[in-house]
XYZ file of C-alpha atoms in Angstrom:
443
model
C -12.932 15.024 -20.490
C -10.170 17.540 -21.101
C -7.789 18.624 -18.341
C -5.993 21.805 -19.324
C -2.811 23.498 -18.143
C -1.762 20.784 -15.708
C 1.802 20.457 -14.476
C 3.112 16.895 -14.632
C 5.550 15.397 -12.137
C 8.499 16.212 -14.395
C 7.496 19.886 -14.605
C 6.003 19.888 -18.103
C 2.723 21.789 -18.499
C 0.312 19.781 -20.618
C -3.332 19.264 -21.539
C -4.671 15.729 -21.118
C -7.594 14.386 -23.112
C -9.507 11.341 -21.895
C -11.482 9.218 -24.350
C -14.800 7.443 -23.985
C -12.941 4.196 -23.235
C -11.431 5.649 -20.078
C -7.931 5.852 -21.500
C -5.698 8.837 -22.129
C -6.017 9.885 -25.764
C -3.504 12.729 -25.783
C -0.923 14.483 -23.627
C 0.037 17.678 -25.405
C -0.093 21.442 -25.374
C -2.820 23.610 -26.901
C -5.619 21.062 -27.014
C -9.053 22.569 -27.644
C -12.241 21.294 -26.060
C -14.513 19.125 -28.175
C -18.281 19.518 -28.080
C -19.760 18.005 -24.951
C -16.411 17.564 -23.214
C -16.106 18.392 -19.544
C -13.142 20.722 -19.079
C -11.128 20.863 -15.852
C -8.873 23.907 -15.614
C -5.748 22.709 -13.806
C -3.430 25.663 -14.121
C -1.108 25.904 -11.121
C -1.847 22.357 -9.993
C -0.135 19.020 -10.565
C -1.668 16.089 -12.418
C -0.239 12.779 -11.257
C -0.928 9.122 -11.990
C -3.185 7.434 -9.466
C -1.320 5.483 -6.823
C -1.168 1.687 -7.002
C -1.210 0.478 -3.407
C -0.138 -3.147 -3.647
C -0.730 -3.887 0.038
C -4.085 -3.289 1.722
C -6.317 -5.247 4.091
C -9.924 -4.222 3.441
C -11.145 -6.851 5.944
C -14.064 -8.264 3.952
C -15.199 -10.949 4.323
C -15.242 -11.445 8.076
C -14.176 -8.067 9.433
C -16.619 -5.515 8.087
C -16.769 -3.758 11.474
C -13.170 -2.645 10.764
C -13.442 -1.858 7.041
C -15.518 -2.722 3.975
C -14.765 -2.528 0.302
C -16.955 0.589 0.194
C -15.300 2.414 3.088
C -11.799 1.252 2.181
C -12.098 2.237 -1.464
C -13.569 5.617 -0.516
C -10.568 6.179 1.708
C -8.310 5.147 -1.161
C -10.008 7.471 -3.638
C -9.855 10.415 -1.238
C -6.113 9.829 -0.931
C -5.426 9.496 -4.659
C -5.099 5.699 -4.720
C -6.785 4.311 -7.824
C -5.748 0.641 -7.577
C -5.523 -1.471 -4.422
C -4.344 -5.038 -3.872
C -6.105 -6.874 -1.063
C -4.283 -9.461 1.029
C -5.597 -12.921 1.905
C -5.818 -12.894 5.723
C -9.556 -12.335 5.863
C -12.154 -14.727 7.288
C -12.263 -17.077 5.526
C -8.693 -16.669 4.283
C -8.331 -16.405 0.518
C -6.619 -19.765 0.083
C -8.945 -21.530 -2.368
C -11.257 -20.810 -5.272
C -14.429 -20.531 -3.195
C -12.886 -17.966 -0.848
C -11.577 -16.006 -3.827
C -15.041 -15.937 -5.379
C -16.606 -14.756 -2.117
C -14.136 -11.874 -1.857
C -14.497 -10.997 -5.550
C -18.263 -10.601 -5.107
C -17.693 -8.151 -2.238
C -15.050 -6.248 -4.194
C -17.716 -5.255 -6.727
C -18.514 -2.429 -4.271
C -15.094 -0.839 -4.794
C -14.805 2.694 -6.163
C -11.259 1.954 -7.354
C -9.670 -0.826 -9.359
C -8.335 -3.767 -7.404
C -6.372 -6.985 -7.320
C -6.979 -9.968 -5.061
C -4.039 -11.937 -3.682
C -4.127 -15.613 -2.767
C -2.792 -16.928 0.522
C -0.752 -19.959 1.498
C -1.593 -22.228 4.437
C -1.554 -25.966 4.997
C -5.098 -26.036 3.570
C -4.491 -23.930 0.487
C -5.625 -25.024 -2.970
C -3.187 -23.642 -5.533
C -5.091 -25.021 -8.515
C -8.307 -23.348 -7.393
C -6.523 -20.058 -6.797
C -4.530 -19.976 -10.016
C -7.674 -20.834 -11.953
C -9.010 -17.402 -10.885
C -7.851 -13.936 -11.982
C -5.322 -13.824 -9.144
C -3.150 -10.741 -8.724
C -0.262 -12.431 -6.923
C 0.534 -15.057 -4.332
C 0.857 -13.556 -0.877
C 1.105 -11.922 1.485
C 2.867 -15.187 2.325
C 3.546 -15.007 6.055
C 6.835 -16.411 7.310
C 5.737 -15.497 10.854
C 2.267 -15.200 12.336
C 0.445 -11.874 12.133
C -3.241 -11.000 11.870
C -5.018 -14.171 10.766
C -2.403 -16.658 12.062
C -1.246 -17.643 8.574
C 2.456 -18.182 9.308
C 4.009 -21.085 7.375
C 7.231 -23.096 7.556
C 10.161 -23.186 5.122
C 8.986 -26.307 3.286
C 5.556 -24.908 2.530
C 7.135 -21.605 1.459
C 9.341 -23.519 -0.979
C 6.268 -25.309 -2.377
C 4.530 -21.956 -2.820
C 7.524 -20.507 -4.653
C 7.596 -23.526 -6.976
C 3.884 -23.219 -7.715
C 4.186 -19.510 -8.431
C 7.300 -19.880 -10.595
C 5.563 -22.456 -12.805
C 2.855 -19.873 -13.504
C 5.063 -16.748 -13.680
C 3.170 -15.339 -10.706
C 4.820 -12.902 -8.296
C 5.078 -13.804 -4.616
C 4.710 -11.154 -1.905
C 6.458 -12.126 1.326
C 5.991 -11.037 4.942
C 9.497 -11.831 6.154
C 10.122 -12.215 9.874
C 11.858 -15.102 11.639
C 9.930 -15.933 14.811
C 12.862 -17.923 16.219
C 14.710 -14.610 16.594
C 11.937 -12.818 18.479
C 12.949 -11.677 21.955
C 10.347 -13.231 24.261
C 11.856 -11.484 27.267
C 10.764 -8.114 25.883
C 7.179 -9.016 26.733
C 7.893 -9.704 30.390
C 6.357 -7.387 32.964
C 3.189 -5.288 33.062
C 2.278 -4.570 29.441
C -1.419 -3.904 29.836
C -1.259 -0.131 29.411
C -2.202 1.664 26.235
C 0.030 4.703 26.127
C 3.171 4.019 28.149
C 6.656 4.273 26.707
C 7.416 0.774 27.993
C 4.440 -0.632 26.124
C 5.388 1.204 22.946
C 8.967 -0.032 22.957
C 8.195 -3.586 23.999
C 6.699 -4.675 20.673
C 9.663 -3.269 18.728
C 12.067 -4.980 21.107
C 10.118 -8.246 20.772
C 9.978 -8.503 16.974
C 13.609 -7.601 16.414
C 15.260 -6.015 13.407
C 17.519 -9.080 13.149
C 14.428 -11.273 12.791
C 13.375 -9.314 9.714
C 16.797 -9.194 8.072
C 17.430 -12.913 8.519
C 14.026 -13.847 7.086
C 14.435 -11.492 4.122
C 17.804 -13.007 3.262
C 16.451 -16.559 3.422
C 13.364 -15.674 1.391
C 15.498 -14.071 -1.297
C 17.787 -17.089 -1.483
C 14.874 -19.523 -1.711
C 13.227 -17.486 -4.469
C 16.473 -17.168 -6.441
C 16.977 -20.957 -6.301
C 13.592 -21.377 -7.983
C 13.716 -18.418 -10.396
C 10.635 -17.032 -8.665
C 9.683 -13.360 -8.621
C 9.618 -12.194 -5.014
C 8.390 -8.892 -3.600
C 9.327 -8.271 0.024
C 6.509 -6.516 1.843
C 6.872 -3.703 4.383
C 10.650 -3.757 4.852
C 11.232 -1.798 8.033
C 15.038 -1.754 8.161
C 17.681 -0.332 5.817
C 19.516 -3.655 6.084
C 16.544 -5.503 4.577
C 16.375 -3.024 1.698
C 20.098 -3.493 1.109
C 19.629 -7.264 1.013
C 17.009 -6.918 -1.736
C 19.247 -4.584 -3.747
C 22.175 -7.000 -3.410
C 20.044 -9.948 -4.500
C 18.811 -8.021 -7.530
C 22.368 -7.067 -8.430
C 23.155 -10.791 -8.365
C 20.372 -11.465 -10.881
C 17.385 -12.226 -8.662
C 13.919 -11.031 -9.654
C 13.436 -9.196 -6.356
C 11.802 -5.952 -5.246
C 10.797 -4.428 -1.943
C 8.276 -2.038 -0.491
C 8.338 0.223 2.544
C 5.346 1.689 4.341
C 4.576 5.276 5.299
C 4.538 4.318 8.978
C 8.094 3.017 8.781
C 9.137 6.123 6.838
C 7.477 8.736 9.048
C 7.142 7.095 12.490
C 9.672 5.552 14.845
C 9.886 4.140 18.336
C 10.202 7.690 19.600
C 6.839 8.577 18.053
C 5.384 5.314 19.355
C 5.644 6.578 22.901
C 2.554 8.676 22.245
C 0.832 5.998 20.137
C 1.048 3.150 22.638
C -0.792 0.064 21.386
C -2.062 2.095 18.416
C 1.538 1.885 17.203
C 1.666 -1.912 17.286
C 2.225 -3.392 13.819
C 4.230 -6.178 12.175
C 7.056 -5.589 11.525
C 7.168 -2.990 14.292
C 8.404 0.569 14.363
C 12.182 0.900 14.480
C 14.599 3.391 15.995
C 14.771 6.939 14.731
C 18.223 6.165 13.352
C 16.878 3.290 11.291
C 13.873 5.344 10.193
C 16.161 8.075 8.863
C 18.318 5.508 7.063
C 15.216 3.907 5.523
C 14.017 7.297 4.284
C 17.476 7.911 2.805
C 17.203 4.610 0.916
C 13.886 5.842 -0.477
C 15.314 9.169 -1.582
C 18.375 7.631 -3.240
C 16.378 5.088 -5.250
C 17.002 1.810 -3.416
C 13.342 1.370 -2.446
C 11.133 0.128 -5.280
C 7.637 0.722 -3.939
C 5.872 2.541 -1.134
C 2.717 0.660 -0.106
C 0.631 1.120 2.995
C -0.098 -2.260 4.568
C -3.406 -0.518 5.325
C -4.582 -2.627 8.261
C -7.547 -1.048 10.060
C -8.733 -2.174 13.477
C -11.286 -0.496 15.690
C -10.340 1.893 18.465
C -11.713 -0.551 21.048
C -9.561 -3.369 19.652
C -6.411 -1.246 19.678
C -7.075 -0.190 23.274
C -6.513 -3.696 24.553
C -3.223 -4.424 26.289
C -0.120 -4.949 24.163
C -0.341 -8.732 24.067
C -4.030 -8.708 23.051
C -4.236 -5.676 20.745
C -4.210 -6.580 17.037
C -1.314 -5.472 14.846
C -1.745 -2.923 12.088
C -2.532 0.688 11.268
C -4.666 2.378 8.581
C -2.855 4.308 5.868
C -4.330 4.081 2.359
C -5.735 7.634 2.451
C -2.500 9.219 3.678
C 0.012 7.483 1.369
C 0.148 10.109 -1.380
C -0.469 13.092 0.950
C 2.499 12.295 3.212
C 4.881 11.732 0.303
C 3.634 14.830 -1.527
C 4.340 16.867 1.594
C 7.884 15.470 1.550
C 8.156 16.620 -2.066
C 6.808 20.036 -1.136
C 9.471 20.435 1.561
C 12.252 19.207 -0.728
C 12.992 15.878 0.960
C 11.911 13.962 -2.156
C 11.492 14.887 -5.794
C 7.986 14.777 -7.200
C 9.183 12.332 -9.840
C 10.475 10.013 -7.122
C 7.092 10.122 -5.391
C 5.343 9.342 -8.684
C 7.639 6.404 -9.315
C 7.365 4.654 -5.945
C 3.574 4.944 -5.622
C 2.524 4.536 -9.259
C 5.051 3.764 -12.000
C 7.141 1.196 -10.128
C 4.329 -0.883 -8.595
C 2.588 -0.954 -11.981
C 5.774 -2.158 -13.673
C 6.675 -4.629 -10.923
C 3.318 -6.380 -11.143
C 2.760 -6.116 -14.890
C 0.004 -3.491 -14.961
C 0.786 -2.096 -18.394
C -2.145 0.345 -18.414
C -1.496 1.825 -14.972
C 1.060 4.066 -13.315
C 1.792 6.858 -15.818
C 0.235 9.924 -17.409
C 0.769 8.817 -20.991
C -1.208 8.125 -24.139
C -2.891 4.728 -24.092
C -2.780 4.370 -20.327
C -5.852 4.190 -18.145
C -6.953 7.671 -17.082
C -6.239 6.960 -13.402
C -5.389 10.518 -12.463
C -5.020 12.691 -9.384
C -5.172 16.483 -9.363
C -3.410 18.181 -6.433
C -2.317 21.624 -5.358
C 1.127 20.900 -3.955
C 1.232 24.343 -2.344
C -1.803 23.582 -0.178
C -0.903 21.151 2.629
C -3.227 20.536 5.551
C -3.033 18.821 8.900
C -3.991 15.156 8.960
C -7.048 14.602 11.155
C -8.812 11.305 11.683
C -12.171 13.085 11.648
C -11.577 14.157 8.046
C -10.579 10.689 6.790
C -12.878 7.973 5.472
C -11.696 4.611 6.785
C -14.328 2.893 8.907
C -11.818 2.389 11.733
C -11.945 6.103 12.605
C -8.317 6.809 13.573
C -4.861 7.387 12.087
C -1.328 7.037 13.446
C -0.411 10.187 11.497
C -2.658 12.556 13.446
C -1.144 16.064 13.410
C 1.318 15.466 10.567
C 0.834 17.393 7.331
C -0.173 16.120 3.926
C -1.124 17.316 0.440
C -4.531 15.863 -0.402
C -6.186 15.442 -3.833
C -8.844 17.727 -5.230
C -9.979 15.258 -7.902
C -9.378 11.519 -8.346
C -10.272 9.704 -11.573
C -10.440 5.966 -12.209
C -10.390 5.196 -15.930
C -11.755 8.671 -16.585
C -14.585 8.452 -14.040
C -14.605 10.951 -11.178
C -14.630 8.874 -7.998
C -13.688 11.691 -5.626
C -13.911 15.480 -5.795
C -13.212 18.074 -3.094
C -13.858 21.797 -3.172
C -10.573 23.336 -1.953
C -12.368 26.451 -0.732
C -15.064 24.795 1.387
C -13.641 21.309 1.882
C -16.939 19.789 0.746
C -16.305 16.402 -0.842
C -18.303 13.944 -2.921
C -17.769 10.417 -4.154
C -18.675 8.744 -7.412
C -20.177 5.336 -8.017
C -18.351 2.020 -7.581
C -16.499 1.552 -10.873
C -13.684 -0.694 -9.690
C -12.605 -3.682 -11.762
C -10.255 -6.568 -11.171
C -7.058 -5.459 -12.919
C -6.289 -9.033 -13.933
C -9.545 -9.158 -15.890
C -9.593 -5.727 -17.590
């Protein structure tokens, strides 16, 4: 394939040739088409590296009514995500070799490349996990969330030691349950859309609970020379703690989610229980400060924590509704809209969704439009935003917390040179390719 006249994130206009091996052969000007090559004319559009979403929950095995590897990877491809990393809180949880193998067999249905993380519980089998092509250890839960996989400090220390011996990164869900405000859940919390219901979950799982857990996790990892990646930091203070630890020599990075960047407790008043997630939405002031950290370079990665649940499940009262929101299809579109409006540079967007996660987790063939890299590519018209509508998205859960916001969506998504998604910008008609996903720790 030859893509001609594309504008890269840094503003250069280049042609990109893709070889038979699915890698980028050349990035240059004036390339002519070879016999039999498909040519995509990209003049006036941007060609970006496919996003590497290092935090998704595709729910298989055990939760296929919420999402499957087919539906989740279609949603990813339609949003320009070409690599996903699935977390271990499925049923059964991915805490031993047999559970890993079961999930790996299901992941063969993925349209996009993938990694599979291993979990930590009292019943985990580190030898069985590390004997497989494991992406990372984690999401290691320091407080319970979906799947009830919260662990204590001693087991966390054991997990860090096991990972450090094998040079494996550890992804941490950092909240301290001893600092949750139980009183916030007093009263009538059965409603779906009330302001009281929306604020109660944020008041319950406090910002202080996150910051304290992040600081302790960073200290424990530094003591063991372990690589730690803090998942879904929802407060600017937590981001600052990671930056400070790194400045002191720790191997530490952090991610933020689109819902913590674009939604706040104010927005949650209309979301009700659909806005319940862990960690929860924060104040508008904290949301703005978190976005500022992203813009200035303090945030390493933006990942979605794509956590689909059905509409019926989310309509339960606050105490019974599951935590989590879908987001893999809207990751790139929301950030590209921020680049279009001048809030972020396009290069910054490229870095936090592609280049940085690839570098952080050692994916040497991902994350950049460069010779020798996998041809994981996304073609977008950054001047053509559209309103986000659940009906137009592809997750099996059928809803989005970003309804009514604007995003810039891909026209073409390639995984190692294979077209996995293509949309006609004039008619909106879209088509998907075949499942071509591979485990990135095997390829």
